[in-house]
mmCIF file of N, CA and C in Angstrom:
data_model
loop_
_atom_site.group_PDB
_atom_site.id
_atom_site.type_symbol
_atom_site.label_atom_id
_atom_site.label_comp_id
_atom_site.label_asym_id
_atom_site.label_seq_id
_atom_site.Cartn_x
_atom_site.Cartn_y
_atom_site.Cartn_z
ATOM 1 N N VAL O 14 -8.677 -6.569 22.636
ATOM 2 C CA VAL O 14 -8.991 -5.250 22.068
ATOM 3 C C VAL O 14 -8.434 -5.173 20.654
ATOM 4 N N GLN O 15 -9.307 -4.813 19.718
ATOM 5 C CA GLN O 15 -8.854 -4.656 18.339
ATOM 6 C C GLN O 15 -7.948 -3.441 18.226
ATOM 7 N N GLN O 16 -6.822 -3.616 17.568
ATOM 8 C CA GLN O 16 -5.888 -2.511 17.429
ATOM 9 C C GLN O 16 -5.253 -2.525 16.048
ATOM 10 N N LEU O 17 -5.139 -1.347 15.454
ATOM 11 C CA LEU O 17 -4.467 -1.153 14.176
ATOM 12 C C LEU O 17 -3.416 -0.067 14.373
ATOM 13 N N VAL O 18 -2.170 -0.356 13.982
ATOM 14 C CA VAL O 18 -1.073 0.597 14.155
ATOM 15 C C VAL O 18 -0.373 0.793 12.823
ATOM 16 N N GLU O 19 -0.492 2.008 12.297
ATOM 17 C CA GLU O 19 0.100 2.332 10.996
ATOM 18 C C GLU O 19 1.524 2.863 11.167
ATOM 19 N N SER O 20 2.360 2.617 10.155
ATOM 20 C CA SER O 20 3.727 3.126 10.155
ATOM 21 C C SER O 20 4.234 3.223 8.731
ATOM 22 N N GLY O 21 5.391 3.884 8.566
ATOM 23 C CA GLY O 21 6.039 3.922 7.269
ATOM 24 C C GLY O 21 5.919 5.230 6.511
ATOM 25 N N GLY O 22 5.194 6.183 7.068
ATOM 26 C CA GLY O 22 5.060 7.467 6.392
ATOM 27 C C GLY O 22 6.345 8.276 6.452
ATOM 28 N N GLY O 23 6.329 9.416 5.760
ATOM 29 C CA GLY O 23 7.489 10.286 5.757
ATOM 30 C C GLY O 23 7.393 11.330 4.678
ATOM 31 N N LEU O 24 8.516 12.002 4.447
ATOM 32 C CA LEU O 24 8.618 13.028 3.415
ATOM 33 C C LEU O 24 9.262 12.413 2.175
ATOM 34 N N VAL O 25 8.651 12.595 1.038
ATOM 35 C CA VAL O 25 9.170 12.035 -0.206
ATOM 36 C C VAL O 25 8.941 13.039 -1.335
ATOM 37 N N GLN O 26 9.822 13.026 -2.307
ATOM 38 C CA GLN O 26 9.691 13.916 -3.448
ATOM 39 C C GLN O 26 8.654 13.388 -4.431
ATOM 40 N N PRO O 27 8.046 14.257 -5.211
ATOM 41 C CA PRO O 27 7.129 13.783 -6.256
ATOM 42 C C PRO O 27 7.820 12.767 -7.149
ATOM 43 N N GLY O 28 7.082 11.701 -7.470
ATOM 44 C CA GLY O 28 7.646 10.613 -8.258
ATOM 45 C C GLY O 28 8.265 9.514 -7.425
ATOM 46 N N GLY O 29 8.414 9.752 -6.136
ATOM 47 C CA GLY O 29 9.033 8.768 -5.255
ATOM 48 C C GLY O 29 8.075 7.697 -4.781
ATOM 49 N N SER O 30 8.588 6.833 -3.909
ATOM 50 C CA SER O 30 7.822 5.692 -3.410
ATOM 51 C C SER O 30 7.915 5.596 -1.899
ATOM 52 N N LEU O 31 6.895 5.004 -1.315
ATOM 53 C CA LEU O 31 6.872 4.670 0.103
ATOM 54 C C LEU O 31 6.057 3.395 0.262
ATOM 55 N N ARG O 32 6.371 2.628 1.311
ATOM 56 C CA ARG O 32 5.530 1.491 1.672
ATOM 57 C C ARG O 32 5.028 1.677 3.091
ATOM 58 N N LEU O 33 3.725 1.700 3.219
ATOM 59 C CA LEU O 33 3.093 1.815 4.529
ATOM 60 C C LEU O 33 2.776 0.424 5.070
ATOM 61 N N SER O 34 2.809 0.298 6.379
ATOM 62 C CA SER O 34 2.452 -0.949 7.053
ATOM 63 C C SER O 34 1.387 -0.684 8.092
ATOM 64 N N CYS O 35 0.601 -1.712 8.376
ATOM 65 C CA CYS O 35 -0.418 -1.630 9.418
ATOM 66 C C CYS O 35 -0.379 -2.936 10.198
ATOM 67 N N ALA O 36 0.020 -2.851 11.445
ATOM 68 C CA ALA O 36 0.071 -4.027 12.311
ATOM 69 C C ALA O 36 -1.268 -4.197 13.006
ATOM 70 N N ALA O 37 -1.851 -5.386 12.867
ATOM 71 C CA ALA O 37 -3.180 -5.655 13.419
ATOM 72 C C ALA O 37 -3.088 -6.632 14.585
ATOM 73 N N SER O 38 -3.950 -6.434 15.565
ATOM 74 C CA SER O 38 -4.002 -7.348 16.703
ATOM 75 C C SER O 38 -5.395 -7.310 17.323
ATOM 76 N N GLY O 39 -5.712 -8.380 18.069
ATOM 77 C CA GLY O 39 -6.968 -8.410 18.810
ATOM 78 C C GLY O 39 -8.163 -8.929 18.041
ATOM 79 N N PHE O 40 -7.962 -9.426 16.824
ATOM 80 C CA PHE O 40 -9.053 -9.995 16.040
ATOM 81 C C PHE O 40 -8.444 -10.950 15.019
ATOM 82 N N THR O 41 -9.313 -11.704 14.332
ATOM 83 C CA THR O 41 -8.835 -12.673 13.350
ATOM 84 C C THR O 41 -8.557 -11.950 12.041
ATOM 85 N N PHE O 42 -7.329 -11.519 11.900
ATOM 86 C CA PHE O 42 -6.930 -10.692 10.758
ATOM 87 C C PHE O 42 -7.197 -11.393 9.433
ATOM 88 N N SER O 43 -6.880 -12.669 9.343
ATOM 89 C CA SER O 43 -6.970 -13.383 8.064
ATOM 90 C C SER O 43 -8.403 -13.476 7.555
ATOM 91 N N ASN O 44 -9.392 -13.285 8.416
ATOM 92 C CA ASN O 44 -10.796 -13.340 8.008
ATOM 93 C C ASN O 44 -11.373 -11.974 7.642
ATOM 94 N N SER O 45 -10.575 -10.941 7.794
ATOM 95 C CA SER O 45 -11.101 -9.578 7.718
ATOM 96 C C SER O 45 -10.754 -8.870 6.424
ATOM 97 N N TRP O 46 -11.782 -8.296 5.765
ATOM 98 C CA TRP O 46 -11.514 -7.322 4.709
ATOM 99 C C TRP O 46 -10.846 -6.116 5.379
ATOM 100 N N MET O 47 -9.860 -5.564 4.690
ATOM 101 C CA MET O 47 -9.151 -4.410 5.244
ATOM 102 C C MET O 47 -9.073 -3.299 4.200
ATOM 103 N N ASN O 48 -9.031 -2.075 4.705
ATOM 104 C CA ASN O 48 -9.009 -0.896 3.851
ATOM 105 C C ASN O 48 -7.869 0.050 4.239
ATOM 106 N N TRP O 49 -7.482 0.840 3.272
ATOM 107 C CA TRP O 49 -6.685 2.032 3.538
ATOM 108 C C TRP O 49 -7.562 3.245 3.211
ATOM 109 N N VAL O 50 -7.555 4.214 4.099
ATOM 110 C CA VAL O 50 -8.217 5.486 3.864
ATOM 111 C C VAL O 50 -7.204 6.587 4.145
ATOM 112 N N ARG O 51 -7.477 7.789 3.690
ATOM 113 C CA ARG O 51 -6.547 8.890 3.942
ATOM 114 C C ARG O 51 -7.300 10.188 4.171
ATOM 115 N N GLN O 52 -6.631 11.111 4.821
ATOM 116 C CA GLN O 52 -7.217 12.426 5.067
ATOM 117 C C GLN O 52 -6.183 13.488 4.751
ATOM 118 N N ALA O 53 -6.436 14.221 3.679
ATOM 119 C CA ALA O 53 -5.557 15.313 3.294
ATOM 120 C C ALA O 53 -5.820 16.520 4.191
ATOM 121 N N PRO O 54 -4.863 17.418 4.293
ATOM 122 C CA PRO O 54 -5.044 18.596 5.149
ATOM 123 C C PRO O 54 -6.312 19.371 4.795
ATOM 124 N N GLY O 55 -7.164 19.599 5.778
ATOM 125 C CA GLY O 55 -8.371 20.381 5.565
ATOM 126 C C GLY O 55 -9.491 19.669 4.845
ATOM 127 N N LYS O 56 -9.352 18.362 4.600
ATOM 128 C CA LYS O 56 -10.366 17.620 3.853
ATOM 129 C C LYS O 56 -10.879 16.444 4.680
ATOM 130 N N GLY O 57 -11.933 15.815 4.194
ATOM 131 C CA GLY O 57 -12.498 14.667 4.874
ATOM 132 C C GLY O 57 -11.773 13.387 4.536
ATOM 133 N N LEU O 58 -12.203 12.289 5.148
ATOM 134 C CA LEU O 58 -11.616 10.997 4.873
ATOM 135 C C LEU O 58 -11.935 10.550 3.448
ATOM 136 N N GLU O 59 -10.937 9.988 2.802
ATOM 137 C CA GLU O 59 -11.084 9.469 1.437
ATOM 138 C C GLU O 59 -10.692 8.001 1.424
ATOM 139 N N TRP O 60 -11.566 7.149 0.924
ATOM 140 C CA TRP O 60 -11.216 5.741 0.772
ATOM 141 C C TRP O 60 -10.164 5.581 -0.319
ATOM 142 N N VAL O 61 -9.179 4.703 -0.075
ATOM 143 C CA VAL O 61 -8.073 4.508 -1.002
ATOM 144 C C VAL O 61 -8.093 3.110 -1.629
ATOM 145 N N SER O 62 -8.218 2.076 -0.783
ATOM 146 C CA SER O 62 -8.084 0.724 -1.315
ATOM 147 C C SER O 62 -8.677 -0.282 -0.355
ATOM 148 N N ILE O 63 -9.011 -1.480 -0.878
ATOM 149 C CA ILE O 63 -9.580 -2.554 -0.083
ATOM 150 C C ILE O 63 -8.995 -3.884 -0.531
ATOM 151 N N ILE O 64 -8.903 -4.825 0.401
ATOM 152 C CA ILE O 64 -8.416 -6.175 0.092
ATOM 153 C C ILE O 64 -9.188 -7.168 0.944
ATOM 154 N N ASN O 65 -9.484 -8.332 0.384
ATOM 155 C CA ASN O 65 -10.174 -9.350 1.178
ATOM 156 C C ASN O 65 -9.164 -10.209 1.928
ATOM 157 N N GLY O 66 -9.683 -11.120 2.733
ATOM 158 C CA GLY O 66 -8.832 -11.889 3.630
ATOM 159 C C GLY O 66 -7.812 -12.765 2.916
ATOM 160 N N ARG O 67 -8.200 -13.286 1.753
ATOM 161 C CA ARG O 67 -7.309 -14.197 1.028
ATOM 162 C C ARG O 67 -6.482 -13.484 -0.039
ATOM 163 N N SER O 68 -6.590 -12.161 -0.102
ATOM 164 C CA SER O 68 -5.866 -11.357 -1.094
ATOM 165 C C SER O 68 -6.306 -11.640 -2.526
ATOM 166 N N SER O 69 -7.454 -12.244 -2.704
ATOM 167 C CA SER O 69 -7.926 -12.570 -4.053
ATOM 168 C C SER O 69 -8.736 -11.433 -4.673
ATOM 169 N N ILE O 70 -9.153 -10.481 -3.862
ATOM 170 C CA ILE O 70 -9.929 -9.339 -4.339
ATOM 171 C C ILE O 70 -9.297 -8.054 -3.824
ATOM 172 N N THR O 71 -9.019 -7.147 -4.734
ATOM 173 C CA THR O 71 -8.532 -5.819 -4.369
ATOM 174 C C THR O 71 -9.252 -4.781 -5.218
ATOM 175 N N ASN O 72 -9.313 -3.571 -4.714
ATOM 176 C CA ASN O 72 -9.901 -2.483 -5.477
ATOM 177 C C ASN O 72 -9.262 -1.180 -5.027
ATOM 178 N N TYR O 73 -9.306 -0.197 -5.906
ATOM 179 C CA TYR O 73 -8.618 1.065 -5.666
ATOM 180 C C TYR O 73 -9.482 2.251 -6.080
ATOM 181 N N ALA O 74 -9.274 3.364 -5.392
ATOM 182 C CA ALA O 74 -9.863 4.617 -5.851
ATOM 183 C C ALA O 74 -9.220 4.998 -7.176
ATOM 184 N N ASP O 75 -9.988 5.656 -8.028
ATOM 185 C CA ASP O 75 -9.454 6.049 -9.338
ATOM 186 C C ASP O 75 -8.208 6.921 -9.195
ATOM 187 N N SER O 76 -8.152 7.703 -8.132
ATOM 188 C CA SER O 76 -7.040 8.640 -7.941
ATOM 189 C C SER O 76 -5.706 7.938 -7.700
ATOM 190 N N VAL O 77 -5.727 6.654 -7.306
ATOM 191 C CA VAL O 77 -4.479 5.941 -7.012
ATOM 192 C C VAL O 77 -4.283 4.700 -7.870
ATOM 193 N N LYS O 78 -5.270 4.356 -8.673
ATOM 194 C CA LYS O 78 -5.206 3.132 -9.476
ATOM 195 C C LYS O 78 -4.003 3.173 -10.401
ATOM 196 N N GLY O 79 -3.259 2.067 -10.424
ATOM 197 C CA GLY O 79 -2.072 1.976 -11.256
ATOM 198 C C GLY O 79 -0.809 2.479 -10.580
ATOM 199 N N ARG O 80 -0.958 3.140 -9.425
ATOM 200 C CA ARG O 80 0.213 3.656 -8.698
ATOM 201 C C ARG O 80 0.379 3.000 -7.330
ATOM 202 N N PHE O 81 -0.714 2.645 -6.696
ATOM 203 C CA PHE O 81 -0.690 2.053 -5.356
ATOM 204 C C PHE O 81 -1.034 0.568 -5.448
ATOM 205 N N THR O 82 -0.449 -0.229 -4.555
ATOM 206 C CA THR O 82 -0.755 -1.650 -4.471
ATOM 207 C C THR O 82 -0.986 -2.034 -3.015
ATOM 208 N N ILE O 83 -2.148 -2.605 -2.751
ATOM 209 C CA ILE O 83 -2.456 -3.088 -1.412
ATOM 210 C C ILE O 83 -2.102 -4.562 -1.331
ATOM 211 N N SER O 84 -1.595 -4.986 -0.177
ATOM 212 C CA SER O 84 -1.263 -6.393 0.032
ATOM 213 C C SER O 84 -1.322 -6.692 1.525
ATOM 214 N N ARG O 85 -1.199 -7.964 1.852
ATOM 215 C CA ARG O 85 -1.243 -8.363 3.255
ATOM 216 C C ARG O 85 -0.425 -9.610 3.471
ATOM 217 N N ASP O 86 0.046 -9.787 4.690
ATOM 218 C CA ASP O 86 0.734 -10.994 5.116
ATOM 219 C C ASP O 86 -0.018 -11.507 6.336
ATOM 220 N N ASN O 87 -0.867 -12.492 6.137
ATOM 221 C CA ASN O 87 -1.699 -12.978 7.240
ATOM 222 C C ASN O 87 -0.871 -13.666 8.327
ATOM 223 N N ALA O 88 0.281 -14.219 7.953
ATOM 224 C CA ALA O 88 1.150 -14.839 8.956
ATOM 225 C C ALA O 88 1.725 -13.806 9.916
ATOM 226 N N LYS O 89 1.855 -12.575 9.429
ATOM 227 C CA LYS O 89 2.412 -11.502 10.250
ATOM 228 C C LYS O 89 1.332 -10.531 10.738
ATOM 229 N N ASN O 90 0.065 -10.807 10.415
ATOM 230 C CA ASN O 90 -1.033 -9.897 10.785
ATOM 231 C C ASN O 90 -0.739 -8.460 10.366
ATOM 232 N N THR O 91 -0.267 -8.310 9.139
ATOM 233 C CA THR O 91 0.161 -6.996 8.669
ATOM 234 C C THR O 91 -0.431 -6.687 7.297
ATOM 235 N N LEU O 92 -0.915 -5.466 7.162
ATOM 236 C CA LEU O 92 -1.444 -4.934 5.915
ATOM 237 C C LEU O 92 -0.427 -3.941 5.351
ATOM 238 N N TYR O 93 -0.310 -3.877 4.029
ATOM 239 C CA TYR O 93 0.666 -2.982 3.398
ATOM 240 C C TYR O 93 -0.011 -2.114 2.341
ATOM 241 N N LEU O 94 0.635 -0.981 2.056
ATOM 242 C CA LEU O 94 0.253 -0.162 0.914
ATOM 243 C C LEU O 94 1.549 0.323 0.259
ATOM 244 N N GLN O 95 1.840 -0.224 -0.912
ATOM 245 C CA GLN O 95 2.993 0.230 -1.693
ATOM 246 C C GLN O 95 2.537 1.392 -2.556
ATOM 247 N N MET O 96 3.185 2.519 -2.394
ATOM 248 C CA MET O 96 2.797 3.735 -3.104
ATOM 249 C C MET O 96 3.942 4.164 -4.009
ATOM 250 N N ASN O 97 3.698 4.151 -5.300
ATOM 251 C CA ASN O 97 4.695 4.557 -6.292
ATOM 252 C C ASN O 97 4.217 5.787 -7.046
ATOM 253 N N SER O 98 5.133 6.442 -7.732
ATOM 254 C CA SER O 98 4.798 7.624 -8.538
ATOM 255 C C SER O 98 3.977 8.619 -7.733
ATOM 256 N N LEU O 99 4.434 8.905 -6.542
ATOM 257 C CA LEU O 99 3.673 9.771 -5.639
ATOM 258 C C LEU O 99 3.550 11.180 -6.189
ATOM 259 N N LYS O 100 2.389 11.774 -5.927
ATOM 260 C CA LYS O 100 2.078 13.130 -6.358
ATOM 261 C C LYS O 100 1.850 14.016 -5.136
ATOM 262 N N THR O 101 1.958 15.301 -5.319
ATOM 263 C CA THR O 101 1.742 16.218 -4.195
ATOM 264 C C THR O 101 0.346 16.040 -3.591
ATOM 265 N N GLU O 102 -0.612 15.691 -4.449
ATOM 266 C CA GLU O 102 -1.980 15.507 -3.956
ATOM 267 C C GLU O 102 -2.169 14.229 -3.143
ATOM 268 N N ASP O 103 -1.142 13.394 -3.051
ATOM 269 C CA ASP O 103 -1.197 12.221 -2.176
ATOM 270 C C ASP O 103 -0.836 12.573 -0.740
ATOM 271 N N THR O 104 -0.429 13.794 -0.502
ATOM 272 C CA THR O 104 -0.103 14.232 0.851
ATOM 273 C C THR O 104 -1.328 14.093 1.753
ATOM 274 N N ALA O 105 -1.172 13.330 2.841
ATOM 275 C CA ALA O 105 -2.305 13.038 3.719
ATOM 276 C C ALA O 105 -1.808 12.209 4.901
ATOM 277 N N VAL O 106 -2.684 12.059 5.881
ATOM 278 C CA VAL O 106 -2.485 11.050 6.913
ATOM 279 C C VAL O 106 -3.201 9.791 6.443
ATOM 280 N N TYR O 107 -2.480 8.683 6.437
ATOM 281 C CA TYR O 107 -3.011 7.418 5.938
ATOM 282 C C TYR O 107 -3.350 6.504 7.115
ATOM 283 N N TYR O 108 -4.518 5.881 7.015
ATOM 284 C CA TYR O 108 -5.008 4.988 8.059
ATOM 285 C C TYR O 108 -5.401 3.641 7.456
ATOM 286 N N CYS O 109 -5.172 2.572 8.194
ATOM 287 C CA CYS O 109 -5.834 1.327 7.846
ATOM 288 C C CYS O 109 -7.102 1.231 8.678
ATOM 289 N N ALA O 110 -8.107 0.551 8.154
ATOM 290 C CA ALA O 110 -9.415 0.563 8.801
ATOM 291 C C ALA O 110 -10.229 -0.644 8.360
ATOM 292 N N PHE O 111 -11.326 -0.887 9.083
ATOM 293 C CA PHE O 111 -12.173 -2.031 8.774
ATOM 294 C C PHE O 111 -13.141 -1.754 7.628
ATOM 295 N N ASP O 112 -13.386 -0.488 7.344
ATOM 296 C CA ASP O 112 -14.253 -0.163 6.227
ATOM 297 C C ASP O 112 -13.895 1.197 5.666
ATOM 298 N N GLY O 113 -14.584 1.597 4.634
ATOM 299 C CA GLY O 113 -14.243 2.831 3.948
ATOM 300 C C GLY O 113 -14.568 4.097 4.702
ATOM 301 N N THR O 114 -15.299 3.965 5.801
ATOM 302 C CA THR O 114 -15.568 5.148 6.639
ATOM 303 C C THR O 114 -14.461 5.376 7.660
ATOM 304 N N GLY O 115 -13.488 4.470 7.698
ATOM 305 C CA GLY O 115 -12.401 4.615 8.651
ATOM 306 C C GLY O 115 -12.631 3.955 9.987
ATOM 307 N N ARG O 116 -13.641 3.105 10.062
ATOM 308 C CA ARG O 116 -13.973 2.457 11.330
ATOM 309 C C ARG O 116 -12.792 1.676 11.888
ATOM 310 N N GLY O 117 -12.483 1.911 13.157
ATOM 311 C CA GLY O 117 -11.435 1.184 13.848
ATOM 312 C C GLY O 117 -10.022 1.627 13.535
ATOM 313 N N ARG O 118 -9.868 2.698 12.801
ATOM 314 C CA ARG O 118 -8.539 3.124 12.364
ATOM 315 C C ARG O 118 -7.652 3.484 13.540
ATOM 316 N N GLY O 119 -6.341 3.422 13.299
ATOM 317 C CA GLY O 119 -5.356 3.762 14.313
ATOM 318 C C GLY O 119 -5.041 5.242 14.300
ATOM 319 N N GLN O 120 -3.809 5.558 14.728
ATOM 320 C CA GLN O 120 -3.415 6.964 14.819
ATOM 321 C C GLN O 120 -2.977 7.527 13.470
ATOM 322 N N GLY O 121 -2.749 6.646 12.518
ATOM 323 C CA GLY O 121 -2.363 7.075 11.186
ATOM 324 C C GLY O 121 -0.865 7.306 11.045
ATOM 325 N N THR O 122 -0.445 7.406 9.787
ATOM 326 C CA THR O 122 0.943 7.735 9.474
ATOM 327 C C THR O 122 0.933 8.819 8.402
ATOM 328 N N ARG O 123 1.725 9.848 8.619
ATOM 329 C CA ARG O 123 1.681 11.031 7.745
ATOM 330 C C ARG O 123 2.593 10.843 6.543
ATOM 331 N N VAL O 124 2.060 11.121 5.368
ATOM 332 C CA VAL O 124 2.819 11.096 4.119
ATOM 333 C C VAL O 124 2.814 12.507 3.545
ATOM 334 N N THR O 125 3.999 13.030 3.317
ATOM 335 C CA THR O 125 4.133 14.358 2.717
ATOM 336 C C THR O 125 4.916 14.231 1.422
ATOM 337 N N VAL O 126 4.293 14.636 0.337
ATOM 338 C CA VAL O 126 4.939 14.578 -0.977
ATOM 339 C C VAL O 126 5.240 16.016 -1.397
ATOM 340 N N SER O 127 6.506 16.336 -1.411
ATOM 341 C CA SER O 127 6.896 17.721 -1.678
ATOM 342 C C SER O 127 8.328 17.757 -2.175
ATOM 343 N N SER O 128 8.602 18.726 -3.037
ATOM 344 C CA SER O 128 9.983 18.926 -3.508
ATOM 345 C C SER O 128 10.689 19.956 -2.636
#
């Protein structure tokens, strides 16, 4: 059974940093493009970032470009999202997923950016 489990969220002040993790199991992680998506309170899912299996291709939404970094460790079957210079508008539940629509996402991890 394919499973994605997100962790690492929390409460952080504006300008702060967090690193999210996504533990993958039940499929060949190293062959899979992976995404981060998020859902802010009262809003729909928003695509955040994508990475290919070999980490040679990454892309970001304009809203996070230059502040967020996606990475992966195929030996650990784990996807990461390093989030720096956080803004209040980054407050959301963050999910890892197989595509930008959120397919296969886990339960998510909540990030709250507030002073």
